[in-house]
Amino acid sequence: MNESVRLSETGTLASALTSSSNGYGIPQCVAIHVNAMAVGTSEGVVLVAASEYSPEMEVDHSLDTIVALGNDDSKNSGTNGKQAPVTVLCFHKSGQRIMVGRNNGVLQLWDIQKQMMLKTISEHQFPIAHIVYLDQRDDTAVTADHSGLVLLHSFSPSIFNRVSVSTSCLLDGKKLGPILAISPLRVEDSAVDPMDLVRSNDGSRTSTATAIATAAATWCELLCLCTAKEALLIRLTPQLSVVHKWHRDATTSSEDRSAQLVRDGALPSIAWRRSFQDADAINAASGLAAHKPQIAIGWGRICRLFDVDAASLSSPSVKRADVSFLCEWQLDIDEVAGILWIEEQLLAAMNVRGIVYLLDPITRSQLSILELPEGVVYHSSFTNSYGNLECSIQNSYGVRGGAMYVLTTSMMYRLRLMPWKDALETAVETYGWPRGVSLALALYAGEPIKSTVSGLPRDLGTLKSTMTSFLSDFILKIVQQLLGSVHPGDESRVTELRA
Protein backbone atom coordinates (compact mmCIF):
# COMPACT_ATOMS: atom_id res chain seq x y z
CA MET A 1 0.00 0.00 0.00
CA ASN A 2 1.17 3.55 -0.69
CA GLU A 3 2.76 5.03 2.45
CA SER A 4 0.85 8.29 2.00
CA VAL A 5 -2.54 6.56 2.32
CA ARG A 6 -3.90 6.10 5.84
CA LEU A 7 -6.89 4.03 6.96
CA SER A 8 -8.73 4.81 10.19
CA GLU A 9 -12.13 4.77 11.88
CA THR A 10 -14.23 7.94 11.94
CA GLY A 11 -14.45 8.65 15.66
CA THR A 12 -17.74 9.77 17.19
CA LEU A 13 -20.04 8.48 14.47
CA ALA A 14 -18.20 5.16 14.31
CA SER A 15 -18.68 4.75 18.06
CA ALA A 16 -22.41 5.38 17.76
CA LEU A 17 -22.71 2.78 15.01
CA THR A 18 -20.86 0.10 16.97
CA SER A 19 -22.87 0.56 20.18
CA SER A 20 -25.01 -2.53 20.68
CA SER A 21 -27.65 -0.66 22.69
CA ASN A 22 -28.28 2.31 20.44
CA GLY A 23 -31.51 0.99 18.92
CA TYR A 24 -30.65 2.70 15.63
CA GLY A 25 -30.53 -0.50 13.61
CA ILE A 26 -28.11 -1.53 10.87
CA PRO A 27 -26.18 1.13 8.87
CA GLN A 28 -27.68 1.50 5.38
CA CYS A 29 -26.18 4.55 3.65
CA VAL A 30 -23.88 7.52 4.20
CA ALA A 31 -23.61 11.18 3.17
CA ILE A 32 -20.51 13.36 3.52
CA HIS A 33 -20.33 17.17 3.82
CA VAL A 34 -17.27 19.32 4.43
CA ASN A 35 -18.54 20.08 7.96
CA ALA A 36 -20.61 16.99 8.78
CA MET A 37 -21.36 13.39 7.98
CA ALA A 38 -24.53 11.34 8.27
CA VAL A 39 -25.57 7.68 8.30
CA GLY A 40 -29.05 6.31 7.61
CA THR A 41 -30.14 3.10 9.33
CA SER A 42 -32.54 0.19 8.93
CA GLU A 43 -34.71 1.58 11.76
CA GLY A 44 -35.33 4.77 9.80
CA VAL A 45 -33.02 6.95 11.91
CA VAL A 46 -30.53 9.44 10.43
CA LEU A 47 -27.45 10.02 12.60
CA VAL A 48 -25.66 13.32 11.92
CA ALA A 49 -22.29 14.24 13.45
CA ALA A 50 -20.43 17.54 13.17
CA SER A 51 -17.07 16.72 11.59
CA GLU A 52 -14.85 19.35 10.00
CA TYR A 53 -12.39 18.42 7.27
CA SER A 54 -9.12 20.29 6.82
CA PRO A 55 -6.75 19.68 3.86
CA GLU A 56 -3.78 20.42 6.12
CA MET A 57 -4.69 18.06 8.97
CA GLU A 58 -4.68 14.29 8.86
CA VAL A 59 -7.38 13.94 11.54
CA ASP A 60 -10.94 15.27 11.16
CA HIS A 61 -12.14 17.63 13.89
CA SER A 62 -15.25 15.91 15.28
CA LEU A 63 -17.58 16.93 18.09
CA ASP A 64 -19.05 14.47 20.58
CA THR A 65 -22.66 15.39 19.79
CA ILE A 66 -24.77 13.08 17.61
CA VAL A 67 -28.09 14.35 16.23
CA ALA A 68 -30.67 11.61 15.58
CA LEU A 69 -33.38 12.51 13.06
CA GLY A 70 -36.55 10.47 12.58
CA ASN A 71 -36.27 8.43 15.78
CA ASP A 72 -39.82 9.29 16.89
CA ASP A 73 -43.28 8.46 15.55
CA SER A 74 -44.39 10.32 12.45
CA LYS A 75 -47.39 10.48 10.17
CA ASN A 76 -44.97 9.63 7.33
CA SER A 77 -43.61 6.56 9.11
CA GLY A 78 -43.64 3.01 7.89
CA THR A 79 -45.17 0.04 9.66
CA ASN A 80 -45.47 -0.32 13.45
CA GLY A 81 -45.16 3.42 13.96
CA LYS A 82 -41.54 3.49 12.85
CA GLN A 83 -39.91 5.37 10.02
CA ALA A 84 -39.20 3.27 6.93
CA PRO A 85 -35.53 2.26 6.44
CA VAL A 86 -33.27 4.94 4.99
CA THR A 87 -31.90 4.14 1.51
CA VAL A 88 -30.14 7.38 0.49
CA LEU A 89 -29.03 10.71 2.01
CA CYS A 90 -27.90 13.99 0.48
CA PHE A 91 -26.69 17.13 2.27
CA HIS A 92 -27.74 20.61 1.24
CA LYS A 93 -24.70 22.68 0.24
CA SER A 94 -24.94 24.70 3.46
CA GLY A 95 -24.79 21.54 5.57
CA GLN A 96 -27.78 22.77 7.58
CA ARG A 97 -30.32 20.60 5.78
CA ILE A 98 -30.36 17.01 4.61
CA MET A 99 -32.67 15.19 2.21
CA VAL A 100 -33.64 11.66 3.20
CA GLY A 101 -34.90 8.94 0.86
CA ARG A 102 -36.67 5.93 2.33
CA ASN A 103 -37.51 2.36 1.40
CA ASN A 104 -41.22 3.17 1.03
CA GLY A 105 -40.61 5.90 -1.56
CA VAL A 106 -41.02 8.81 0.86
CA LEU A 107 -38.67 11.81 0.55
CA GLN A 108 -38.08 14.10 3.52
CA LEU A 109 -36.22 17.40 3.89
CA TRP A 110 -34.87 17.98 7.43
CA ASP A 111 -33.45 20.98 9.24
CA ILE A 112 -30.57 19.39 11.16
CA GLN A 113 -30.03 22.02 13.86
CA LYS A 114 -33.74 22.34 14.66
CA GLN A 115 -34.27 18.59 14.22
CA MET A 116 -37.41 19.47 12.29
CA MET A 117 -38.87 17.98 9.15
CA LEU A 118 -39.43 20.80 6.66
CA LYS A 119 -41.09 18.89 3.82
CA THR A 120 -42.38 15.44 2.87
CA ILE A 121 -42.70 14.35 -0.76
CA SER A 122 -44.66 11.21 -1.60
CA GLU A 123 -44.52 11.12 -5.40
CA HIS A 124 -42.34 7.98 -5.52
CA GLN A 125 -43.91 4.57 -4.90
CA PHE A 126 -40.70 2.51 -4.83
CA PRO A 127 -37.49 2.67 -2.73
CA ILE A 128 -35.49 5.85 -3.38
CA ALA A 129 -32.19 5.01 -5.07
CA HIS A 130 -30.62 8.41 -5.80
CA ILE A 131 -30.78 12.04 -4.62
CA VAL A 132 -28.59 14.77 -6.16
CA TYR A 133 -28.72 18.55 -5.99
CA LEU A 134 -28.20 20.32 -9.30
CA ASP A 135 -27.43 24.00 -8.85
CA GLN A 136 -25.06 26.12 -6.77
CA ARG A 137 -27.81 27.25 -4.38
CA ASP A 138 -29.11 23.70 -3.97
CA ASP A 139 -32.74 24.70 -4.52
CA THR A 140 -33.18 22.12 -7.30
CA ALA A 141 -32.80 18.36 -6.80
CA VAL A 142 -33.25 15.21 -8.85
CA THR A 143 -34.47 11.96 -7.29
CA ALA A 144 -34.82 8.48 -8.77
CA ASP A 145 -36.44 5.34 -7.42
CA HIS A 146 -35.89 1.66 -8.21
CA SER A 147 -38.64 1.62 -10.86
CA GLY A 148 -36.79 4.18 -12.99
CA LEU A 149 -39.03 7.14 -12.16
CA VAL A 150 -36.85 10.30 -12.14
CA LEU A 151 -38.31 13.49 -10.67
CA LEU A 152 -37.13 17.12 -10.62
CA HIS A 153 -37.89 19.11 -7.46
CA SER A 154 -37.65 22.90 -7.16
CA PHE A 155 -37.68 24.23 -3.58
CA SER A 156 -38.58 27.72 -2.37
CA PRO A 157 -39.09 29.31 1.08
CA SER A 158 -42.54 29.17 2.64
CA ILE A 159 -44.21 30.46 5.79
CA PHE A 160 -43.40 29.25 9.30
CA ASN A 161 -39.83 28.35 8.30
CA ARG A 162 -41.09 25.64 5.97
CA VAL A 163 -40.43 25.13 2.27
CA SER A 164 -42.66 24.61 -0.73
CA VAL A 165 -41.78 22.33 -3.61
CA SER A 166 -42.72 22.02 -7.25
CA THR A 167 -42.20 18.52 -8.69
CA SER A 168 -42.09 17.46 -12.33
CA CYS A 169 -41.28 14.19 -14.09
CA LEU A 170 -38.05 13.86 -16.08
CA LEU A 171 -38.25 10.12 -16.89
CA ASP A 172 -41.08 7.70 -16.18
CA GLY A 173 -38.93 4.57 -16.26
CA LYS A 174 -41.06 2.78 -18.86
CA LYS A 175 -38.50 3.00 -21.68
CA LEU A 176 -35.13 3.07 -19.93
CA GLY A 177 -35.92 1.02 -16.84
CA PRO A 178 -34.18 1.57 -13.49
CA ILE A 179 -31.49 4.25 -13.26
CA LEU A 180 -28.47 2.48 -11.78
CA ALA A 181 -26.21 5.51 -11.32
CA ILE A 182 -26.65 9.26 -11.51
CA SER A 183 -24.26 12.21 -11.30
CA PRO A 184 -24.76 15.91 -12.15
CA LEU A 185 -22.19 18.35 -13.51
CA ARG A 186 -22.42 21.32 -11.14
CA VAL A 187 -20.77 24.74 -11.38
CA GLU A 188 -17.89 23.65 -9.15
CA ASP A 189 -17.30 20.67 -11.49
CA SER A 190 -17.36 22.80 -14.63
CA ALA A 191 -14.63 24.24 -16.79
CA VAL A 192 -14.37 27.40 -14.67
CA ASP A 193 -13.46 27.21 -11.00
CA PRO A 194 -15.43 29.90 -9.10
CA MET A 195 -12.63 30.21 -6.55
CA ASP A 196 -10.24 31.05 -9.37
CA LEU A 197 -12.65 33.68 -10.64
CA VAL A 198 -12.80 35.36 -7.23
CA ARG A 199 -9.26 36.57 -7.93
CA SER A 200 -9.21 38.92 -10.91
CA ASN A 201 -6.24 39.49 -13.18
CA ASP A 202 -4.91 42.40 -11.15
CA GLY A 203 -4.99 40.36 -7.95
CA SER A 204 -8.05 42.05 -6.48
CA ARG A 205 -11.03 40.03 -5.31
CA THR A 206 -14.51 40.08 -6.78
CA SER A 207 -17.64 38.85 -5.07
CA THR A 208 -18.31 35.13 -4.92
CA ALA A 209 -21.75 35.74 -6.44
CA THR A 210 -20.15 37.39 -9.46
CA ALA A 211 -17.68 34.52 -9.78
CA ILE A 212 -20.44 31.92 -9.65
CA ALA A 213 -22.53 33.82 -12.19
CA THR A 214 -19.55 33.98 -14.55
CA ALA A 215 -18.90 30.27 -14.14
CA ALA A 216 -22.55 29.37 -14.67
CA ALA A 217 -22.57 31.26 -17.96
CA THR A 218 -19.96 28.88 -19.41
CA TRP A 219 -21.93 25.66 -19.05
CA CYS A 220 -25.40 24.17 -19.06
CA GLU A 221 -27.01 21.81 -16.61
CA LEU A 222 -25.80 18.31 -17.41
CA LEU A 223 -26.81 15.04 -15.82
CA CYS A 224 -25.23 11.64 -16.48
CA LEU A 225 -27.56 8.67 -16.02
CA CYS A 226 -26.67 4.99 -16.30
CA THR A 227 -29.13 2.28 -17.29
CA ALA A 228 -28.47 -1.44 -17.62
CA LYS A 229 -26.84 -1.09 -21.04
CA GLU A 230 -25.70 2.51 -21.53
CA ALA A 231 -24.73 5.78 -19.92
CA LEU A 232 -26.60 8.88 -21.09
CA LEU A 233 -25.35 12.46 -20.93
CA ILE A 234 -28.48 14.60 -20.63
CA ARG A 235 -28.81 18.35 -21.04
CA LEU A 236 -31.60 19.70 -18.86
CA THR A 237 -31.87 23.20 -20.35
CA PRO A 238 -33.44 24.72 -22.37
CA GLN A 239 -35.18 21.35 -22.79
CA LEU A 240 -34.41 17.75 -21.91
CA SER A 241 -32.17 16.17 -24.55
CA VAL A 242 -29.60 13.36 -24.79
CA VAL A 243 -26.32 14.83 -26.05
CA HIS A 244 -24.12 11.73 -25.80
CA LYS A 245 -24.34 7.97 -25.18
CA TRP A 246 -21.76 5.47 -23.96
CA HIS A 247 -22.68 1.85 -24.60
CA ARG A 248 -21.78 -0.61 -21.86
CA ASP A 249 -19.52 -2.68 -24.14
CA ALA A 250 -17.96 0.27 -25.98
CA THR A 251 -14.18 0.38 -25.67
CA THR A 252 -11.09 1.38 -27.61
CA SER A 253 -10.41 -2.27 -28.41
CA SER A 254 -12.54 -5.14 -29.66
CA GLU A 255 -16.05 -5.63 -28.32
CA ASP A 256 -15.29 -9.30 -27.66
CA ARG A 257 -12.59 -8.36 -25.16
CA SER A 258 -14.85 -5.76 -23.54
CA ALA A 259 -17.68 -8.28 -23.17
CA GLN A 260 -15.37 -10.49 -21.16
CA LEU A 261 -14.57 -7.61 -18.82
CA VAL A 262 -18.13 -6.30 -18.45
CA ARG A 263 -20.59 -8.91 -17.22
CA ASP A 264 -24.20 -8.69 -18.36
CA GLY A 265 -26.00 -7.23 -15.35
CA ALA A 266 -22.95 -5.49 -13.86
CA LEU A 267 -23.92 -2.24 -12.16
CA PRO A 268 -22.17 0.93 -13.45
CA SER A 269 -20.78 3.83 -11.43
CA ILE A 270 -19.86 7.35 -12.55
CA ALA A 271 -17.97 10.34 -11.15
CA TRP A 272 -17.29 13.84 -12.54
CA ARG A 273 -13.94 15.56 -12.16
CA ARG A 274 -12.25 18.82 -13.18
CA SER A 275 -9.07 18.42 -15.19
CA PHE A 276 -5.79 19.82 -13.92
CA GLN A 277 -5.45 23.57 -14.46
CA ASP A 278 -1.82 23.97 -13.42
CA ALA A 279 1.30 23.01 -15.38
CA ASP A 280 0.77 22.94 -19.12
CA ALA A 281 3.64 20.47 -19.35
CA ILE A 282 1.76 17.99 -17.19
CA ASN A 283 -1.35 18.27 -19.31
CA ALA A 284 0.62 17.93 -22.54
CA ALA A 285 2.62 14.97 -21.29
CA SER A 286 -0.40 13.08 -20.04
CA GLY A 287 -2.81 13.95 -22.83
CA LEU A 288 -5.28 15.48 -20.37
CA ALA A 289 -6.99 18.51 -21.83
CA ALA A 290 -6.97 21.54 -19.56
CA HIS A 291 -10.11 23.48 -18.60
CA LYS A 292 -12.53 20.64 -19.39
CA PRO A 293 -14.48 18.53 -16.93
CA GLN A 294 -13.92 14.81 -17.16
CA ILE A 295 -16.15 11.87 -16.38
CA ALA A 296 -15.06 8.45 -15.16
CA ILE A 297 -17.29 5.44 -15.84
CA GLY A 298 -16.73 2.15 -14.06
CA TRP A 299 -18.39 -0.94 -15.50
CA GLY A 300 -17.44 -4.52 -14.77
CA ARG A 301 -13.65 -4.68 -14.46
CA ILE A 302 -13.02 -1.55 -16.57
CA CYS A 303 -12.73 2.11 -15.58
CA ARG A 304 -12.67 4.62 -18.43
CA LEU A 305 -11.99 8.36 -18.42
CA PHE A 306 -13.46 10.85 -20.92
CA ASP A 307 -13.16 14.58 -21.65
CA VAL A 308 -16.46 16.45 -22.01
CA ASP A 309 -16.61 19.87 -23.65
CA ALA A 310 -19.40 21.13 -21.43
CA ALA A 311 -18.89 24.79 -22.35
CA SER A 312 -19.93 24.21 -25.98
CA LEU A 313 -23.25 22.75 -24.82
CA SER A 314 -24.28 26.10 -23.35
CA SER A 315 -25.40 26.96 -26.88
CA PRO A 316 -28.85 25.46 -27.67
CA SER A 317 -27.78 25.03 -31.30
CA VAL A 318 -25.21 22.40 -30.29
CA LYS A 319 -27.02 19.06 -30.34
CA ARG A 320 -24.18 16.67 -29.52
CA ALA A 321 -21.45 16.84 -26.90
CA ASP A 322 -17.79 16.79 -27.90
CA VAL A 323 -16.55 13.78 -25.91
CA SER A 324 -13.09 12.27 -26.26
CA PHE A 325 -11.65 9.10 -24.76
CA LEU A 326 -8.60 9.62 -22.51
CA CYS A 327 -7.61 6.32 -20.93
CA GLU A 328 -8.84 3.14 -19.28
CA TRP A 329 -7.79 0.79 -16.49
CA GLN A 330 -8.45 -2.95 -16.41
CA LEU A 331 -8.67 -4.05 -12.79
CA ASP A 332 -7.93 -7.44 -11.36
CA ILE A 333 -11.01 -7.58 -9.13
CA ASP A 334 -14.37 -9.27 -9.50
CA GLU A 335 -16.21 -6.03 -10.46
CA VAL A 336 -16.04 -2.31 -9.85
CA ALA A 337 -19.00 -1.40 -7.65
CA GLY A 338 -18.19 2.26 -6.96
CA ILE A 339 -15.82 5.03 -8.05
CA LEU A 340 -15.04 8.54 -6.80
CA TRP A 341 -12.36 11.22 -7.08
CA ILE A 342 -10.09 11.87 -4.10
CA GLU A 343 -9.21 15.60 -4.10
CA GLU A 344 -9.91 15.53 -7.85
CA GLN A 345 -6.53 13.88 -8.35
CA LEU A 346 -6.86 10.13 -7.83
CA LEU A 347 -9.68 7.87 -8.95
CA ALA A 348 -10.68 5.36 -6.28
CA ALA A 349 -12.39 2.21 -7.55
CA MET A 350 -13.77 -0.36 -5.11
CA ASN A 351 -15.74 -3.58 -5.05
CA VAL A 352 -18.35 -4.94 -2.65
CA ARG A 353 -15.74 -6.87 -0.67
CA GLY A 354 -13.98 -3.62 0.29
CA ILE A 355 -10.95 -3.79 -2.02
CA VAL A 356 -10.00 -0.27 -3.13
CA TYR A 357 -7.76 0.60 -6.10
CA LEU A 358 -6.16 4.05 -6.42
CA LEU A 359 -5.73 5.09 -10.07
CA ASP A 360 -3.67 8.04 -11.35
CA PRO A 361 -5.08 9.67 -14.52
CA ILE A 362 -1.84 11.57 -15.22
CA THR A 363 0.53 8.62 -15.24
CA ARG A 364 -2.38 6.33 -16.15
CA SER A 365 -1.11 3.87 -13.60
CA GLN A 366 -2.43 1.95 -10.62
CA LEU A 367 -0.81 3.37 -7.48
CA SER A 368 -1.92 1.09 -4.67
CA ILE A 369 -4.43 -1.44 -3.41
CA LEU A 370 -6.12 -1.28 -0.02
CA GLU A 371 -8.41 -3.88 1.52
CA LEU A 372 -10.89 -2.85 4.20
CA PRO A 373 -11.31 -5.14 7.21
CA GLU A 374 -14.85 -6.03 6.12
CA GLY A 375 -17.21 -5.75 3.17
CA VAL A 376 -19.10 -2.62 2.13
CA VAL A 377 -22.79 -2.20 3.02
CA TYR A 378 -24.90 -2.90 -0.05
CA HIS A 379 -28.51 -3.00 -1.23
CA SER A 380 -29.98 -5.65 -3.52
CA SER A 381 -33.10 -3.94 -4.86
CA PHE A 382 -31.86 -3.90 -8.47
CA THR A 383 -32.38 -6.98 -10.64
CA ASN A 384 -30.56 -7.84 -13.86
CA SER A 385 -32.02 -9.13 -17.15
CA TYR A 386 -32.01 -12.68 -15.76
CA GLY A 387 -34.04 -11.70 -12.71
CA ASN A 388 -31.10 -12.03 -10.32
CA LEU A 389 -30.43 -9.49 -7.58
CA GLU A 390 -27.39 -7.20 -7.95
CA CYS A 391 -25.44 -5.65 -5.07
CA SER A 392 -25.34 -1.84 -5.15
CA ILE A 393 -23.01 0.21 -2.92
CA GLN A 394 -23.75 3.57 -4.59
CA ASN A 395 -24.94 5.14 -1.33
CA SER A 396 -22.34 3.54 0.96
CA TYR A 397 -19.39 5.85 0.33
CA GLY A 398 -18.53 9.53 0.05
CA VAL A 399 -15.59 11.89 -0.28
CA ARG A 400 -14.43 15.32 0.82
CA GLY A 401 -11.07 16.65 -0.28
CA GLY A 402 -8.36 14.07 0.27
CA ALA A 403 -10.49 11.77 2.44
CA MET A 404 -12.73 8.93 1.29
CA TYR A 405 -15.34 7.43 3.64
CA VAL A 406 -16.72 3.90 3.28
CA LEU A 407 -19.58 2.40 5.27
CA THR A 408 -19.13 -1.27 6.14
CA THR A 409 -21.44 -3.64 7.96
CA SER A 410 -20.35 -2.44 11.42
CA MET A 411 -18.09 0.59 10.99
CA MET A 412 -17.35 3.64 8.85
CA TYR A 413 -13.75 3.80 7.65
CA ARG A 414 -11.77 6.73 6.29
CA LEU A 415 -9.10 6.39 3.63
CA ARG A 416 -7.03 9.57 3.76
CA LEU A 417 -4.26 10.90 1.58
CA MET A 418 -1.65 12.37 3.88
CA PRO A 419 -1.38 16.18 3.92
CA TRP A 420 1.73 17.14 1.98
CA LYS A 421 3.57 18.55 5.00
CA ASP A 422 3.00 15.35 6.98
CA ALA A 423 4.10 13.29 3.97
CA LEU A 424 7.44 15.12 3.81
CA GLU A 425 8.08 14.68 7.53
CA THR A 426 7.17 10.99 7.32
CA ALA A 427 9.51 10.48 4.33
CA VAL A 428 12.43 11.89 6.32
CA GLU A 429 11.63 9.86 9.43
CA THR A 430 11.09 6.61 7.53
CA TYR A 431 13.59 6.72 4.66
CA GLY A 432 16.04 9.47 5.58
CA TRP A 433 16.70 13.01 4.43
CA PRO A 434 17.60 12.23 0.76
CA ARG A 435 14.12 10.76 0.19
CA GLY A 436 12.46 13.67 1.99
CA VAL A 437 14.29 16.35 -0.01
CA SER A 438 13.68 14.49 -3.27
CA LEU A 439 9.94 14.31 -2.55
CA ALA A 440 9.83 17.99 -1.57
CA LEU A 441 11.51 19.12 -4.80
CA ALA A 442 9.25 16.86 -6.88
CA LEU A 443 6.16 18.38 -5.27
CA TYR A 444 7.51 21.90 -5.78
CA ALA A 445 8.09 21.20 -9.47
CA GLY A 446 4.48 20.04 -9.86
CA GLU A 447 5.46 16.51 -10.86
CA PRO A 448 2.70 13.86 -10.97
CA ILE A 449 3.87 12.54 -7.59
CA LYS A 450 1.83 15.34 -6.00
CA SER A 451 -1.34 13.36 -6.70
CA THR A 452 -0.41 11.04 -3.81
CA VAL A 453 -0.69 13.79 -1.18
CA SER A 454 -3.44 16.24 -0.27
CA GLY A 455 -3.69 19.96 0.37
CA LEU A 456 -1.67 21.31 -2.57
CA PRO A 457 -3.24 23.83 -4.98
CA ARG A 458 -3.82 22.70 -8.57
CA ASP A 459 -2.32 25.86 -10.05
CA LEU A 460 1.48 25.53 -10.31
CA GLY A 461 2.16 29.18 -9.45
CA THR A 462 -0.02 29.03 -6.34
CA LEU A 463 1.54 25.71 -5.43
CA LYS A 464 5.06 27.15 -5.45
CA SER A 465 3.96 30.18 -3.48
CA THR A 466 2.34 27.90 -0.90
CA MET A 467 5.38 25.65 -0.56
CA THR A 468 8.23 28.22 -0.66
CA SER A 469 8.23 29.29 2.99
CA PHE A 470 7.73 25.78 4.36
CA LEU A 471 10.28 24.28 1.98
CA SER A 472 12.99 26.70 3.12
CA ASP A 473 12.38 25.87 6.78
CA PHE A 474 12.11 22.16 5.96
CA ILE A 475 15.49 21.98 4.22
CA LEU A 476 17.13 24.24 6.83
CA LYS A 477 15.88 21.92 9.58
CA ILE A 478 17.39 18.91 7.81
CA VAL A 479 20.74 20.68 7.34
CA GLN A 480 20.85 21.68 11.00
CA GLN A 481 20.15 18.10 12.06
CA LEU A 482 22.86 16.77 9.78
CA LEU A 483 25.41 19.36 10.93
CA GLY A 484 24.65 18.49 14.52
CA SER A 485 25.40 14.83 13.80
CA VAL A 486 28.89 15.53 12.36
CA HIS A 487 31.82 14.86 14.67
CA PRO A 488 35.46 15.90 14.20
CA GLY A 489 37.28 13.47 11.95
CA ASP A 490 34.07 12.10 10.42
CA GLU A 491 35.22 12.64 6.84
CA SER A 492 32.62 10.35 5.29
CA ARG A 493 29.78 12.42 6.81
CA VAL A 494 31.31 15.68 5.58
CA THR A 495 31.61 14.22 2.07
CA GLU A 496 27.95 13.19 2.20
CA LEU A 497 26.85 16.68 3.21
CA ARG A 498 28.87 18.30 0.42
CA ALA A 499 27.21 15.97 -2.08
PDB file of C-alpha atoms in Angstrom, residues 231 233 244-247 250-252 270-275 288-289 292-299 302-309 322-329 341 347 361:
ATOM      1  CA  ALA A 231     -24.730   5.778 -19.919  1.00  0.00           C
ATOM      2  CA  LEU A 233     -25.351  12.462 -20.930  1.00  0.00           C
ATOM      3  CA  HIS A 244     -24.122  11.725 -25.800  1.00  0.00           C
ATOM      4  CA  LYS A 245     -24.336   7.970 -25.182  1.00  0.00           C
ATOM      5  CA  TRP A 246     -21.760   5.472 -23.962  1.00  0.00           C
ATOM      6  CA  HIS A 247     -22.676   1.849 -24.601  1.00  0.00           C
ATOM      7  CA  ALA A 250     -17.964   0.275 -25.982  1.00  0.00           C
ATOM      8  CA  THR A 251     -14.178   0.375 -25.674  1.00  0.00           C
ATOM      9  CA  THR A 252     -11.093   1.379 -27.615  1.00  0.00           C
ATOM     10  CA  ILE A 270     -19.862   7.350 -12.548  1.00  0.00           C
ATOM     11  CA  ALA A 271     -17.966  10.345 -11.150  1.00  0.00           C
ATOM     12  CA  TRP A 272     -17.293  13.843 -12.540  1.00  0.00           C
ATOM     13  CA  ARG A 273     -13.940  15.562 -12.165  1.00  0.00           C
ATOM     14  CA  ARG A 274     -12.255  18.819 -13.182  1.00  0.00           C
ATOM     15  CA  SER A 275      -9.071  18.419 -15.192  1.00  0.00           C
ATOM     16  CA  LEU A 288      -5.275  15.482 -20.374  1.00  0.00           C
ATOM     17  CA  ALA A 289      -6.993  18.510 -21.832  1.00  0.00           C
ATOM     18  CA  LYS A 292     -12.530  20.642 -19.389  1.00  0.00           C
ATOM     19  CA  PRO A 293     -14.483  18.529 -16.934  1.00  0.00           C
ATOM     20  CA  GLN A 294     -13.924  14.806 -17.162  1.00  0.00           C
ATOM     21  CA  ILE A 295     -16.153  11.869 -16.377  1.00  0.00           C
ATOM     22  CA  ALA A 296     -15.062   8.450 -15.164  1.00  0.00           C
ATOM     23  CA  ILE A 297     -17.288   5.440 -15.844  1.00  0.00           C
ATOM     24  CA  GLY A 298     -16.726   2.151 -14.063  1.00  0.00           C
ATOM     25  CA  TRP A 299     -18.386  -0.937 -15.495  1.00  0.00           C
ATOM     26  CA  ILE A 302     -13.020  -1.553 -16.565  1.00  0.00           C
ATOM     27  CA  CYS A 303     -12.726   2.113 -15.575  1.00  0.00           C
ATOM     28  CA  ARG A 304     -12.671   4.619 -18.432  1.00  0.00           C
ATOM     29  CA  LEU A 305     -11.993   8.361 -18.422  1.00  0.00           C
ATOM     30  CA  PHE A 306     -13.456  10.851 -20.924  1.00  0.00           C
ATOM     31  CA  ASP A 307     -13.158  14.577 -21.653  1.00  0.00           C
ATOM     32  CA  VAL A 308     -16.464  16.448 -22.009  1.00  0.00           C
ATOM     33  CA  ASP A 309     -16.609  19.867 -23.652  1.00  0.00           C
ATOM     34  CA  ASP A 322     -17.793  16.787 -27.904  1.00  0.00           C
ATOM     35  CA  VAL A 323     -16.550  13.785 -25.915  1.00  0.00           C
ATOM     36  CA  SER A 324     -13.091  12.265 -26.259  1.00  0.00           C
ATOM     37  CA  PHE A 325     -11.651   9.098 -24.761  1.00  0.00           C
ATOM     38  CA  LEU A 326      -8.596   9.621 -22.514  1.00  0.00           C
ATOM     39  CA  CYS A 327      -7.613   6.319 -20.934  1.00  0.00           C
ATOM     40  CA  GLU A 328      -8.838   3.143 -19.278  1.00  0.00           C
ATOM     41  CA  TRP A 329      -7.791   0.795 -16.491  1.00  0.00           C
ATOM     42  CA  TRP A 341     -12.357  11.220  -7.075  1.00  0.00           C
ATOM     43  CA  LEU A 347      -9.682   7.868  -8.949  1.00  0.00           C
ATOM     44  CA  PRO A 361      -5.084   9.671 -14.516  1.00  0.00           C
TER      45      PRO A 361
END
